[in-house]
XYZ file of C-alpha atoms in Angstrom:
518
model
C 10.441 36.923 -68.125
C 10.787 38.381 -71.599
C 7.734 38.918 -73.787
C 7.503 36.494 -76.720
C 6.220 37.899 -80.008
C 3.195 36.161 -81.524
C 4.174 32.830 -83.054
C 2.869 33.753 -86.495
C 4.645 37.112 -86.646
C 7.647 35.714 -88.552
C 8.363 32.806 -90.859
C 11.554 30.775 -90.962
C 14.206 31.109 -93.655
C 17.362 29.000 -94.034
C 20.401 31.237 -94.546
C 23.138 29.248 -96.264
C 25.990 30.548 -94.109
C 28.279 28.198 -92.178
C 28.874 29.914 -88.822
C 30.925 26.968 -87.426
C 29.396 25.820 -84.137
C 27.624 29.127 -83.481
C 23.870 29.490 -83.866
C 23.140 32.764 -85.668
C 19.722 34.348 -86.281
C 19.087 37.089 -88.876
C 16.470 39.836 -88.781
C 15.884 42.615 -91.307
C 16.358 46.141 -89.959
C 12.816 47.023 -91.108
C 11.270 44.035 -89.315
C 8.402 45.104 -87.022
C 9.490 42.594 -84.371
C 13.057 43.938 -84.395
C 11.916 47.539 -83.949
C 9.187 46.776 -81.375
C 11.339 44.659 -79.073
C 14.507 46.719 -79.163
C 16.780 43.835 -80.125
C 20.463 44.646 -80.501
C 22.903 43.079 -82.919
C 25.072 40.349 -81.327
C 22.620 39.906 -78.442
C 21.394 36.420 -77.515
C 17.862 35.522 -78.601
C 15.609 32.525 -78.122
C 13.939 31.121 -81.230
C 10.909 28.818 -80.925
C 9.139 26.702 -83.523
C 6.838 23.678 -83.262
C 7.634 23.103 -79.592
C 11.401 23.302 -80.043
C 13.696 26.144 -79.078
C 17.278 27.150 -79.692
C 19.470 30.017 -78.563
C 21.237 32.110 -81.176
C 23.304 35.253 -81.646
C 21.363 37.939 -83.506
C 22.691 39.557 -86.671
C 20.808 42.478 -88.251
C 20.857 43.168 -91.989
C 19.425 45.670 -94.447
C 19.799 43.268 -97.386
C 16.484 41.613 -98.367
C 18.426 38.948 -100.242
C 19.516 37.572 -96.874
C 16.232 37.924 -95.030
C 12.938 39.766 -95.714
C 11.264 41.996 -93.074
C 8.669 39.279 -92.347
C 11.264 36.499 -92.027
C 13.624 35.195 -89.382
C 16.757 33.628 -90.841
C 18.830 30.900 -89.228
C 22.378 29.852 -90.101
C 22.954 26.299 -91.338
C 23.691 24.705 -87.936
C 20.884 26.591 -86.216
C 18.386 25.674 -88.943
C 19.282 21.981 -88.593
C 18.749 22.165 -84.824
C 15.312 23.802 -84.953
C 14.098 20.937 -87.124
C 11.295 22.566 -89.157
C 10.900 23.475 -92.818
C 11.410 26.949 -94.337
C 8.239 29.033 -94.130
C 7.228 27.565 -90.785
C 5.979 30.145 -88.221
C 8.593 31.050 -85.612
C 8.756 33.265 -82.551
C 11.678 35.155 -81.063
C 12.411 36.618 -77.650
C 15.256 38.150 -75.735
C 17.224 35.295 -74.141
C 17.806 35.121 -70.431
C 21.494 35.388 -69.440
C 23.157 31.971 -68.899
C 22.685 30.791 -65.322
C 26.433 30.131 -65.089
C 27.472 33.664 -66.054
C 28.418 34.522 -62.450
C 30.742 31.502 -62.293
C 32.339 32.659 -65.538
C 32.898 36.138 -64.091
C 34.534 34.604 -61.030
C 36.900 32.602 -63.240
C 37.762 35.707 -65.249
C 38.802 37.314 -61.945
C 41.092 34.372 -61.188
C 38.991 32.505 -58.658
C 39.130 28.719 -58.343
C 35.870 27.037 -59.408
C 34.250 23.895 -58.035
C 32.611 20.892 -59.676
C 29.126 22.468 -59.775
C 30.508 25.644 -61.352
C 32.101 23.735 -64.223
C 29.012 21.590 -64.697
C 26.865 24.733 -65.020
C 29.300 26.441 -67.418
C 29.670 23.378 -69.654
C 25.894 22.799 -69.762
C 25.429 26.368 -70.952
C 28.234 26.026 -73.509
C 26.755 22.802 -74.929
C 23.329 24.466 -75.132
C 24.830 27.410 -77.101
C 23.826 29.863 -74.359
C 27.200 31.634 -74.534
C 28.111 34.167 -77.193
C 31.471 33.897 -78.937
C 32.691 36.793 -76.767
C 31.743 34.937 -73.569
C 33.272 31.718 -74.891
C 36.490 33.554 -75.695
C 36.547 34.957 -72.159
C 36.231 31.427 -70.735
C 38.954 30.014 -72.988
C 41.374 32.835 -72.107
C 40.541 32.631 -68.382
C 41.374 28.910 -68.343
C 44.515 29.237 -70.475
C 47.909 28.073 -69.206
C 48.245 28.175 -65.430
C 44.704 29.326 -64.655
C 43.378 25.785 -63.975
C 44.769 23.555 -61.247
C 44.695 19.795 -61.810
C 41.445 19.251 -59.902
C 39.750 21.969 -61.943
C 40.912 20.160 -65.099
C 39.261 17.015 -63.715
C 36.038 18.921 -62.986
C 36.052 20.406 -66.497
C 36.674 17.010 -68.134
C 33.955 15.312 -66.105
C 31.476 18.064 -66.973
C 32.327 17.805 -70.685
C 31.683 14.037 -70.627
C 28.302 14.612 -68.972
C 27.280 17.216 -71.579
C 26.647 14.604 -74.291
C 26.177 10.934 -75.031
C 28.343 8.272 -73.358
C 28.708 5.044 -75.319
C 28.794 1.548 -73.847
C 30.086 -1.216 -76.114
C 29.414 -3.939 -73.499
C 33.006 -5.132 -73.837
C 35.514 -5.722 -71.063
C 38.288 -3.974 -72.987
C 37.763 -1.042 -75.392
C 40.987 0.557 -76.607
C 41.994 3.720 -78.417
C 45.087 5.649 -79.415
C 45.476 9.419 -79.660
C 48.208 11.946 -80.399
C 48.155 15.496 -79.019
C 48.939 16.716 -82.555
C 51.319 19.202 -84.098
C 53.264 16.720 -86.274
C 52.347 16.711 -90.006
C 51.771 13.341 -91.669
C 51.388 11.516 -88.351
C 48.680 9.098 -89.540
C 49.556 6.286 -87.137
C 45.898 5.814 -86.075
C 45.014 4.486 -89.524
C 47.592 1.725 -89.003
C 47.166 1.080 -85.286
C 43.381 0.589 -85.585
C 43.418 -2.252 -88.168
C 46.348 -3.947 -86.392
C 44.674 -4.111 -82.971
C 41.262 -4.913 -84.508
C 42.817 -7.803 -86.463
C 44.047 -9.117 -83.107
C 40.459 -8.921 -81.816
C 40.476 -5.828 -79.617
C 37.583 -3.359 -79.912
C 38.810 0.030 -81.178
C 36.012 2.499 -82.076
C 38.128 5.315 -83.503
C 36.094 8.498 -83.832
C 38.413 11.233 -85.050
C 38.223 14.935 -85.740
C 38.813 16.787 -88.945
C 41.798 19.082 -89.228
C 41.684 22.041 -86.857
C 45.021 23.728 -87.527
C 46.721 20.992 -89.595
C 46.774 20.025 -93.300
C 44.809 16.834 -92.505
C 43.144 15.111 -89.597
C 42.572 11.365 -89.418
C 38.985 11.856 -90.629
C 40.175 13.956 -93.610
C 42.640 11.269 -94.682
C 40.260 8.354 -94.105
C 37.691 10.224 -96.214
C 39.956 9.676 -99.223
C 39.375 5.925 -98.799
C 35.833 5.690 -97.409
C 32.852 7.563 -96.035
C 33.493 8.947 -92.544
C 30.160 10.654 -91.827
C 27.459 8.158 -90.946
C 24.566 7.798 -88.504
C 25.564 6.495 -85.109
C 23.558 3.283 -85.538
C 25.528 2.438 -88.678
C 28.822 3.271 -86.974
C 27.864 1.054 -84.035
C 27.030 -1.857 -86.331
C 30.409 -1.517 -88.092
C 32.241 -1.660 -84.752
C 30.279 -4.706 -83.622
C 30.902 -6.494 -86.940
C 34.542 -5.541 -87.551
C 35.774 -4.583 -84.037
C 36.721 -1.087 -85.215
C 35.863 1.983 -87.254
C 37.684 5.070 -88.522
C 34.972 7.712 -88.590
C 34.340 11.389 -87.969
C 33.055 11.874 -84.441
C 30.808 14.855 -85.137
C 27.602 12.831 -85.516
C 27.906 10.864 -82.268
C 27.181 13.781 -79.855
C 30.294 12.992 -77.831
C 31.401 15.836 -75.546
C 29.550 18.475 -77.645
C 30.843 21.328 -75.479
C 34.352 20.476 -76.690
C 33.372 21.139 -80.317
C 32.035 24.561 -79.330
C 35.198 25.436 -77.389
C 37.415 24.327 -80.292
C 35.559 26.779 -82.555
C 36.959 29.571 -80.341
C 40.381 28.081 -79.564
C 41.225 27.701 -83.252
C 41.051 31.389 -84.282
C 42.726 32.383 -80.992
C 45.523 29.817 -81.600
C 45.239 28.742 -77.957
C 45.934 25.163 -76.894
C 46.362 25.244 -73.128
C 47.347 22.049 -71.251
C 44.145 22.013 -69.193
C 41.880 22.440 -72.203
C 43.893 19.845 -74.140
C 43.523 17.249 -71.394
C 39.797 17.930 -70.985
C 39.209 17.834 -74.751
C 41.041 14.565 -75.414
C 39.962 12.581 -72.354
C 36.323 13.682 -72.470
C 36.035 12.533 -76.098
C 37.713 9.168 -75.438
C 35.727 8.335 -72.305
C 32.459 9.454 -73.906
C 33.270 7.141 -76.839
C 33.374 4.210 -74.420
C 37.135 3.631 -74.295
C 38.620 2.272 -71.079
C 42.261 1.960 -72.202
C 44.110 4.717 -74.081
C 47.622 4.992 -75.469
C 48.521 8.684 -75.713
C 51.317 9.938 -77.962
C 53.121 13.128 -76.844
C 55.719 14.106 -79.489
C 58.495 16.495 -78.430
C 60.773 18.550 -80.629
C 61.902 22.112 -81.439
C 58.762 22.842 -83.513
C 56.297 20.414 -81.881
C 53.552 21.469 -79.460
C 55.755 20.240 -76.605
C 59.347 21.452 -76.862
C 61.171 19.736 -73.971
C 61.159 16.630 -71.814
C 60.302 18.528 -68.574
C 57.280 20.047 -70.341
C 56.269 16.609 -71.647
C 56.562 15.023 -68.202
C 54.450 17.780 -66.653
C 51.751 17.245 -69.276
C 51.962 13.478 -68.781
C 51.356 13.817 -65.033
C 48.298 16.002 -65.660
C 46.852 13.489 -68.124
C 47.534 10.630 -65.720
C 45.926 12.404 -62.755
C 42.693 13.198 -64.607
C 42.522 9.771 -66.302
C 42.946 8.032 -62.921
C 40.160 10.123 -61.365
C 37.866 9.131 -64.247
C 38.751 5.418 -64.215
C 40.553 5.404 -67.561
C 43.653 3.227 -67.960
C 46.226 5.482 -69.645
C 49.607 4.674 -71.177
C 51.490 7.857 -72.157
C 54.295 7.504 -74.701
C 56.747 10.346 -75.405
C 57.923 10.218 -79.016
C 60.234 11.978 -81.473
C 58.542 15.105 -82.814
C 61.514 16.758 -84.518
C 60.071 16.319 -88.019
C 56.978 15.164 -89.943
C 56.148 11.449 -89.883
C 55.931 9.708 -93.231
C 56.446 11.315 -96.608
C 53.079 12.852 -97.480
C 51.434 15.913 -95.897
C 47.824 16.308 -97.035
C 44.892 13.842 -97.250
C 45.673 11.953 -100.491
C 49.418 11.878 -99.865
C 48.905 10.597 -96.323
C 46.401 7.968 -97.516
C 49.023 6.798 -100.023
C 51.587 6.406 -97.211
C 49.135 4.477 -95.005
C 48.167 2.045 -97.752
C 51.800 1.500 -98.726
C 52.623 0.536 -95.140
C 49.631 -1.828 -94.977
C 50.664 -3.391 -98.312
C 54.297 -3.781 -97.172
C 55.228 -1.739 -100.235
C 58.970 -1.160 -100.849
C 58.353 2.619 -100.897
C 56.440 2.610 -97.610
C 57.814 5.247 -95.186
C 59.676 3.329 -92.513
C 59.292 5.947 -89.788
C 55.483 5.754 -90.100
C 55.633 1.956 -90.071
C 57.910 1.716 -87.024
C 56.046 4.280 -84.936
C 52.705 2.654 -85.722
C 54.004 -0.786 -84.789
C 55.325 0.449 -81.453
C 52.083 2.244 -80.593
C 50.021 -0.771 -81.666
C 52.306 -2.981 -79.579
C 51.632 -0.862 -76.491
C 47.885 -1.187 -77.074
C 48.095 -4.941 -77.622
C 49.888 -5.342 -74.304
C 46.774 -4.250 -72.434
C 45.366 -7.654 -73.471
C 45.976 -9.876 -70.403
C 46.900 -12.757 -72.719
C 49.929 -10.842 -74.065
C 53.070 -10.556 -71.962
C 54.671 -7.154 -71.535
C 57.267 -6.574 -74.227
C 55.669 -8.957 -76.743
C 53.271 -6.436 -78.281
C 55.634 -5.060 -80.919
C 56.452 -8.485 -82.377
C 52.768 -9.450 -82.492
C 51.861 -6.155 -84.174
C 54.650 -6.671 -86.720
C 53.418 -10.203 -87.499
C 49.851 -8.915 -88.021
C 51.128 -6.243 -90.423
C 53.615 -8.435 -92.302
C 51.094 -11.268 -92.751
C 48.565 -9.008 -94.473
C 45.950 -9.401 -91.712
C 46.018 -5.654 -90.971
C 45.497 -4.867 -94.674
C 42.576 -7.309 -94.811
C 41.009 -5.725 -91.715
C 41.460 -2.218 -93.165
C 39.768 -3.315 -96.388
C 36.858 -4.712 -94.363
C 36.472 -1.386 -92.505
C 36.695 0.594 -95.752
C 34.034 -1.558 -97.427
C 31.738 -1.361 -94.391
C 32.000 2.445 -94.267
C 31.502 2.838 -98.022
C 34.645 2.479 -100.117
C 35.850 5.173 -102.500
C 38.093 4.505 -105.526
C 41.744 4.937 -104.569
C 44.959 3.611 -106.091
C 48.065 4.206 -103.943
C 50.225 3.647 -107.046
C 48.441 6.460 -108.924
C 46.856 8.726 -106.308
C 44.854 11.695 -107.611
C 47.216 14.488 -106.607
C 46.923 18.156 -107.453
C 48.205 18.493 -111.029
C 49.946 21.825 -110.425
C 53.344 21.351 -108.818
C 56.634 22.985 -108.016
C 59.748 21.663 -106.323
C 61.856 23.154 -103.554
C 65.526 22.330 -103.965
C 68.632 22.530 -101.804
C 70.514 25.803 -102.174
C 73.829 24.172 -101.185
C 75.421 20.896 -100.194
C 74.741 19.805 -96.638
C 72.853 17.615 -94.205
C 69.192 18.127 -93.286
C 69.509 19.361 -89.697
C 66.005 20.730 -89.160
C 62.459 20.531 -90.524
C 59.984 23.044 -89.137
C 56.730 21.156 -88.486
C 54.657 24.321 -88.228
C 55.967 25.914 -91.426
C 55.722 22.656 -93.386
C 52.079 22.354 -92.310
C 51.433 25.958 -93.366
C 52.901 25.327 -96.826
C 50.597 22.324 -97.289
C 47.628 24.407 -96.126
C 48.492 27.246 -98.491
C 48.535 24.630 -101.276
C 44.898 23.821 -100.420
C 44.993 20.977 -97.886
C 42.809 19.642 -96.347
C 39.832 21.031 -98.296
C 41.506 20.088 -101.567
C 42.227 16.418 -100.903
C 45.004 16.098 -103.488
C 46.909 19.168 -102.298
C 49.890 19.082 -99.984
C 53.599 18.387 -99.703
C 55.520 15.283 -100.763
C 58.549 15.316 -98.459
C 61.546 13.639 -100.099
C 64.272 14.312 -97.506
C 64.361 13.705 -93.764
C 66.654 14.591 -90.849
C 70.226 13.394 -91.200
C 70.116 12.863 -94.970
C 72.873 14.368 -97.117
C 71.879 16.476 -100.124
C 73.661 18.168 -102.996
C 72.897 21.659 -104.234
C 69.945 21.535 -106.620
C 68.526 18.224 -105.340
C 64.785 18.167 -104.576
C 63.819 18.512 -100.908
C 60.053 18.308 -101.399
C 57.363 18.712 -104.025
C 54.238 20.849 -103.543
C 50.925 19.802 -105.144
C 47.966 22.124 -105.735
C 44.816 22.127 -107.851
C 44.316 25.879 -108.304
C 46.730 28.594 -109.509
C 46.039 30.848 -106.502
C 46.813 28.041 -104.037
C 50.023 27.228 -105.893
C 51.054 30.902 -105.781
C 50.320 31.161 -102.035
C 52.375 28.039 -101.338
C 55.248 29.286 -103.497
C 55.290 32.597 -101.615
C 55.364 30.716 -98.301
C 58.341 28.606 -99.377
C 60.209 31.679 -100.627
C 59.854 33.253 -97.174
C 60.810 30.069 -95.305
C 61.384 26.681 -96.926
C 60.965 24.937 -93.525
C 64.140 22.886 -94.083
C 67.528 23.730 -92.582
C 70.823 22.448 -93.975
C 74.022 22.231 -91.963
C 76.556 19.809 -90.535
C 75.692 16.460 -88.911
C 76.606 17.676 -85.412
C 74.019 20.490 -85.705
C 71.037 18.123 -85.630
C 68.808 18.597 -82.552
C 68.932 15.777 -80.009
C 65.792 14.315 -78.522
C 65.388 11.890 -75.633
C 62.207 9.887 -76.094
C 60.788 6.483 -75.234
C 61.031 5.287 -78.837
């Protein structure tokens, strides 16, 4: 066992640095504890205060503005976890290696792991016992073909067990999810009020953007509060049959949040990790019926029908093992959905669809209705094939809009006018260089342009897409408009469009074909 320094040797300091899902501790290079114990930078340490303990990665500094020699600093997340005030006495010790480290080494060498191995690894990940280097090794070792389907099941099951599992005490709890990669695809914000207006329970806890210009939580945050205590979220669901909230406060599959913090900078999104991430979150949230959207297209995450079918079978296998009813739908991912890309622009599109506005994007409306119809058909009182018509009636009658307004008010409404949305005041337009037909829109590049403009951190930034696949344009006509709030963001977005506008013009027969379910 390692020797713990006297509890009153150091006092706690909050270091206002966001280290994104990694606990970081800071010691001054002249600290007596640092020199006596032989700590090394980037090593794992155990910090104790008032009967609580956390594990953290050690950073060493010579700057007294960050931490004084008699202080121990903690990053924002770590400080929140330790749960004491600045100035409180703290102790620090060398941390024991994670108990699962041998299982990790076996996976790195390509061995197949069992249920107990994954349970041990995920417990250590959720407890922040792994350094970012060890987490990266795990993510890379399980990338692509390094997990068989039973290992994906073991990983998913372990991730569910690592946090809270909700029980709504309802026979049927539904949800809808998309694997991502398509800008503007805010169908959840339409599906949820439609199915809730019908009476189904749909507790939608969504993530913020990871690699996109907006996640569902980012867009919903334009309309209402999305961060709330779990008890308040639970009361909203019980009163209104649904919510549209950020899932970070519910402690659902916490190991997934830690893994995402590594997958994002590595730009890795392996099928096994994707399945484990999505299904663990949905099952932990109490859902027992899920409609899953897999878009395919030349610049989507999934590029071909064989790849989509392979991913579908993996999702279905793991969902079946875990007792989740799953309906996978393969959709058209050749271009962005809707007109807006960025939180305010996407919120405008959603509200226009709910209001049956003449300028509402029809592709967003139709896709949402079909997905909502599939969810409605899990109700035993609805015959197969009738879901779409029922969903359309709920939307056209205004019942979905009324339900959305109820959810917004319950979560804490924010001022928003879809007729005059608060968009970034700095703009420029990208125009067609010649006559032609829009034969391609690069999802990835279009998302990057919106991000360069400031989305999602700047809510009013993004891209207003004015042309879609198959539309004819004349030279000089506007293809899309970029909105930004800061000159630097506008300049970055303009540079990105000059390198690649993301839109291809050609002849009608050059448009990519796609074979999807709707």
